[in-house]
PDB file of C-alpha atoms in Angstrom:
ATOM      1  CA  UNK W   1      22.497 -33.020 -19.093  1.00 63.00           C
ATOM      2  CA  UNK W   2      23.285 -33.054 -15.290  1.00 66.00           C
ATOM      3  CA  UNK W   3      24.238 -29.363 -15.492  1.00 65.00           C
ATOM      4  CA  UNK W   4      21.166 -28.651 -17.347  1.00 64.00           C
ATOM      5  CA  UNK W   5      18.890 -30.124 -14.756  1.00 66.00           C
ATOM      6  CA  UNK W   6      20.457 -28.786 -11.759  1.00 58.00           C
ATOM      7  CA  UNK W   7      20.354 -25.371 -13.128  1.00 54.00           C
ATOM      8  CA  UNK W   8      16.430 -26.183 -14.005  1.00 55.00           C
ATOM      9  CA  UNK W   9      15.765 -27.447 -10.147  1.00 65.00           C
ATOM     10  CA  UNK W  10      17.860 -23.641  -8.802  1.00 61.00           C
ATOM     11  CA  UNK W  11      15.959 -21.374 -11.077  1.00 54.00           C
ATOM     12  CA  UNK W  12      12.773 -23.354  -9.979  1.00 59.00           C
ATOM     13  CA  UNK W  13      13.761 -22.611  -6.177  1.00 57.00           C
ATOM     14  CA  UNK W  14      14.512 -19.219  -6.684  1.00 55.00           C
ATOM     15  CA  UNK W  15      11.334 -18.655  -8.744  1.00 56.00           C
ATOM     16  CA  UNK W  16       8.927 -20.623  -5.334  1.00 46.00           C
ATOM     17  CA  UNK W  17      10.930 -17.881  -3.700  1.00 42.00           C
ATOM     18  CA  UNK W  18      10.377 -15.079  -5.363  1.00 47.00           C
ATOM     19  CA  UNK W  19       6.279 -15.798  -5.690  1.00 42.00           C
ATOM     20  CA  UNK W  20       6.501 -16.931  -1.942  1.00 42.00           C
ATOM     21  CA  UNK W  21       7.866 -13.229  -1.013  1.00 41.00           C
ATOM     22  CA  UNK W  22       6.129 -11.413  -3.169  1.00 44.00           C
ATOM     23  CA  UNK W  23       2.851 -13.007  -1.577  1.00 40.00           C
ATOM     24  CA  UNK W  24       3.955 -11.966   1.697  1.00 40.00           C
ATOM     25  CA  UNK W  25       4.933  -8.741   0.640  1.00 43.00           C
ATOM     26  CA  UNK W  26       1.613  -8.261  -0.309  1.00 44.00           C
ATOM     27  CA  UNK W  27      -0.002  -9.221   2.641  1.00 50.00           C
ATOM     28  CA  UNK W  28       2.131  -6.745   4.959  1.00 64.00           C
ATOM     29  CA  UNK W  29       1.776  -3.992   2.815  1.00 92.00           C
ATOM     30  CA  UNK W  30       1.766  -1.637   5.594  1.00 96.00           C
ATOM     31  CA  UNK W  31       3.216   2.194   5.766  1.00 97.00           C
ATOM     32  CA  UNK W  32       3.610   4.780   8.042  1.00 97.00           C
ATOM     33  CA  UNK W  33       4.333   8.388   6.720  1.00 98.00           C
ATOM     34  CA  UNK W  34       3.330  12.430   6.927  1.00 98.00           C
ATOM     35  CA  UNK W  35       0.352  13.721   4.914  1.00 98.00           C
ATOM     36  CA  UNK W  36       1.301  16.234   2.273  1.00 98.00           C
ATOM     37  CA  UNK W  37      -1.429  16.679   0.162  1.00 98.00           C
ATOM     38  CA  UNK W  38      -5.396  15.834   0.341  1.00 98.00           C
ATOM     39  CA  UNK W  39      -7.446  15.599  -2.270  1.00 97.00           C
ATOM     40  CA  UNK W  40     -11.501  14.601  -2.290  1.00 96.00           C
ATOM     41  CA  UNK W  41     -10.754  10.602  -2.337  1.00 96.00           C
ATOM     42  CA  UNK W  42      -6.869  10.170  -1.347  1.00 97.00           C
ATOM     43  CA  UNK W  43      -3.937  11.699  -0.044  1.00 98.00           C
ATOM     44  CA  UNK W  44      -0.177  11.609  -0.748  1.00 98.00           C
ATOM     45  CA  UNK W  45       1.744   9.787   2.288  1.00 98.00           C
ATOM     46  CA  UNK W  46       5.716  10.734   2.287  1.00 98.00           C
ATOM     47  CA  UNK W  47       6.816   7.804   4.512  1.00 97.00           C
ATOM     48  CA  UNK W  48      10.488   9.348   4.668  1.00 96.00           C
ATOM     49  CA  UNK W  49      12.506   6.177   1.851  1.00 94.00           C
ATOM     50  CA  UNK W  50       9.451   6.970  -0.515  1.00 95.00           C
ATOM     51  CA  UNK W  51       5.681   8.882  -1.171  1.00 97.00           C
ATOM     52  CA  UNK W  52       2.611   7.184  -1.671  1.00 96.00           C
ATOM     53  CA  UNK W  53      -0.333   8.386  -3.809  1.00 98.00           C
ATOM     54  CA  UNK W  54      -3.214   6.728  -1.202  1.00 98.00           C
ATOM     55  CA  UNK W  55      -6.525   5.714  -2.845  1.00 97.00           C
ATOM     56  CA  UNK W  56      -9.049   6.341   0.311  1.00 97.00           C
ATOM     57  CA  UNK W  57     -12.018   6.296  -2.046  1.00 96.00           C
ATOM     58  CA  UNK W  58     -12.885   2.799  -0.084  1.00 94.00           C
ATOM     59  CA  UNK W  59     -12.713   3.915   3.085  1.00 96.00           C
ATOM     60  CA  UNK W  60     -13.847   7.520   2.794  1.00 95.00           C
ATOM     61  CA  UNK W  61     -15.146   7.890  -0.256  1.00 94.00           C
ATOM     62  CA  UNK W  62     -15.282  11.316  -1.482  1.00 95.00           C
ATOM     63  CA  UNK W  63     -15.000  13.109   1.796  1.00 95.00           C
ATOM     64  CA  UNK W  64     -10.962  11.983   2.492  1.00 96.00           C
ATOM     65  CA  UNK W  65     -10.180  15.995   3.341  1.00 95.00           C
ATOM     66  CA  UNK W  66     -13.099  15.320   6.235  1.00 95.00           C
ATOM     67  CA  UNK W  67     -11.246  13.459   8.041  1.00 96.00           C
ATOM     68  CA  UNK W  68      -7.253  13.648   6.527  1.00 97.00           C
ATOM     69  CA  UNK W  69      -5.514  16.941   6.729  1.00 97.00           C
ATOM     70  CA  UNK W  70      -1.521  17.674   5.982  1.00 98.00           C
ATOM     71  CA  UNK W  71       1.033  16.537   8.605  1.00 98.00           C
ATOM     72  CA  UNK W  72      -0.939  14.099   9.588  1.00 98.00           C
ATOM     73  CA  UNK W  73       0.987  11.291  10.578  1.00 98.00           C
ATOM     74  CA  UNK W  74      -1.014   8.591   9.611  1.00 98.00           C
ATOM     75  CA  UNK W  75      -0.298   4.231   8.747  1.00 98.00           C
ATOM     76  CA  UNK W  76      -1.729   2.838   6.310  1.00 98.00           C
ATOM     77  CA  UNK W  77      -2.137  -0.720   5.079  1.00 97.00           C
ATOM     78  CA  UNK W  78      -3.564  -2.075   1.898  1.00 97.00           C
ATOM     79  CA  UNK W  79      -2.396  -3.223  -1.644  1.00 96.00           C
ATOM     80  CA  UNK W  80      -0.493  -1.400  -4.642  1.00 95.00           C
ATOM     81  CA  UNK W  81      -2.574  -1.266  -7.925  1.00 92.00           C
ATOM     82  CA  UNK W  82      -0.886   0.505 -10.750  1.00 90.00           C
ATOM     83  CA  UNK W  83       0.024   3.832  -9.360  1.00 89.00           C
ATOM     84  CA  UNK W  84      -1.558   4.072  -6.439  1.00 96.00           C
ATOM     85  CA  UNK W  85      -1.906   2.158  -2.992  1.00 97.00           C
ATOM     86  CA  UNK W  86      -5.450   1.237  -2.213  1.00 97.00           C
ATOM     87  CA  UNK W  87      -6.265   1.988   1.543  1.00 97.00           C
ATOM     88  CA  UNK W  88      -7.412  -1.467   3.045  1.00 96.00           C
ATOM     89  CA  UNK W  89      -7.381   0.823   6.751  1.00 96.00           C
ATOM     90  CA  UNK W  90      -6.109   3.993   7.415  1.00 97.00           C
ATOM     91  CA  UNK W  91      -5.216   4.634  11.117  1.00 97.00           C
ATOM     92  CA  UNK W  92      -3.939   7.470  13.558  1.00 97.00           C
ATOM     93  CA  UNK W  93      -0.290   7.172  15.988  1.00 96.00           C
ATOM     94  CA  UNK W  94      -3.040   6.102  18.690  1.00 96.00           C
ATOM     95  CA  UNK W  95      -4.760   3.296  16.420  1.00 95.00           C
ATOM     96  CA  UNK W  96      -8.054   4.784  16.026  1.00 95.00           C
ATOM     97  CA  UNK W  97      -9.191   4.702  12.587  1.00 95.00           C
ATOM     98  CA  UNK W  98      -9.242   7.672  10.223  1.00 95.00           C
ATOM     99  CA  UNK W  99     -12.630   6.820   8.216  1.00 88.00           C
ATOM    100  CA  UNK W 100     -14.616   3.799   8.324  1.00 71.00           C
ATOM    101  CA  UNK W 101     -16.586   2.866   5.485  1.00 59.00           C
ATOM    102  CA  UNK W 102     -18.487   5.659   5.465  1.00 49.00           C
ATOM    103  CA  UNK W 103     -18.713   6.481   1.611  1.00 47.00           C
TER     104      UNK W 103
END
């Protein structure tokens, strides 16, 4: 029984640490990458360990290849839902911001 609860009280640690990282993870979702493709409300983002398909729809709305053109190097922070990563900003190597809102 001793056995039993100790393993109970590790796997409950190691769960509060997983949710605890993932939570954080979440909140620093930030990349930095090269524009390869643009497309009316996103843009793929090859960050060098991975590509991104970039939902700018938020941010841009349907005029992404405006203001977004390939090689661009470009950061972008926001949240992963399903397959893509919804923009929460998109910004330029000098911080200025690459659309604003302006659906």
């Amino acid at each position: 029984m001793k056995l039993w609860k100790a393993a109970l009280i590790t796997l409950s640690g190691l769960i509060a640490v997983s949710v605890i990282s993932n939570a954080h993870a979440q909140q620093d979702n930030s990349f930095t990458g090269t524009v390869e493709r643009v497309w009316e409300d996103g843009f793929r983002l090859n960050t060098g360990d991975r590509t991104l398909r970039v939902d700018a729809w938020e941010l841009c709305g349907d005029s992404t290849a405006s203001h977004v053109s390939v090689e661009d190097q470009l950061t972008v922070t926001g949240e992963f839902e399903r397959f893509e990563f919804d923009a929460f900003s998109i910004t330029r190597p000098d911080d200025t911001a690459v659309c604003s809102q302006e659906k």
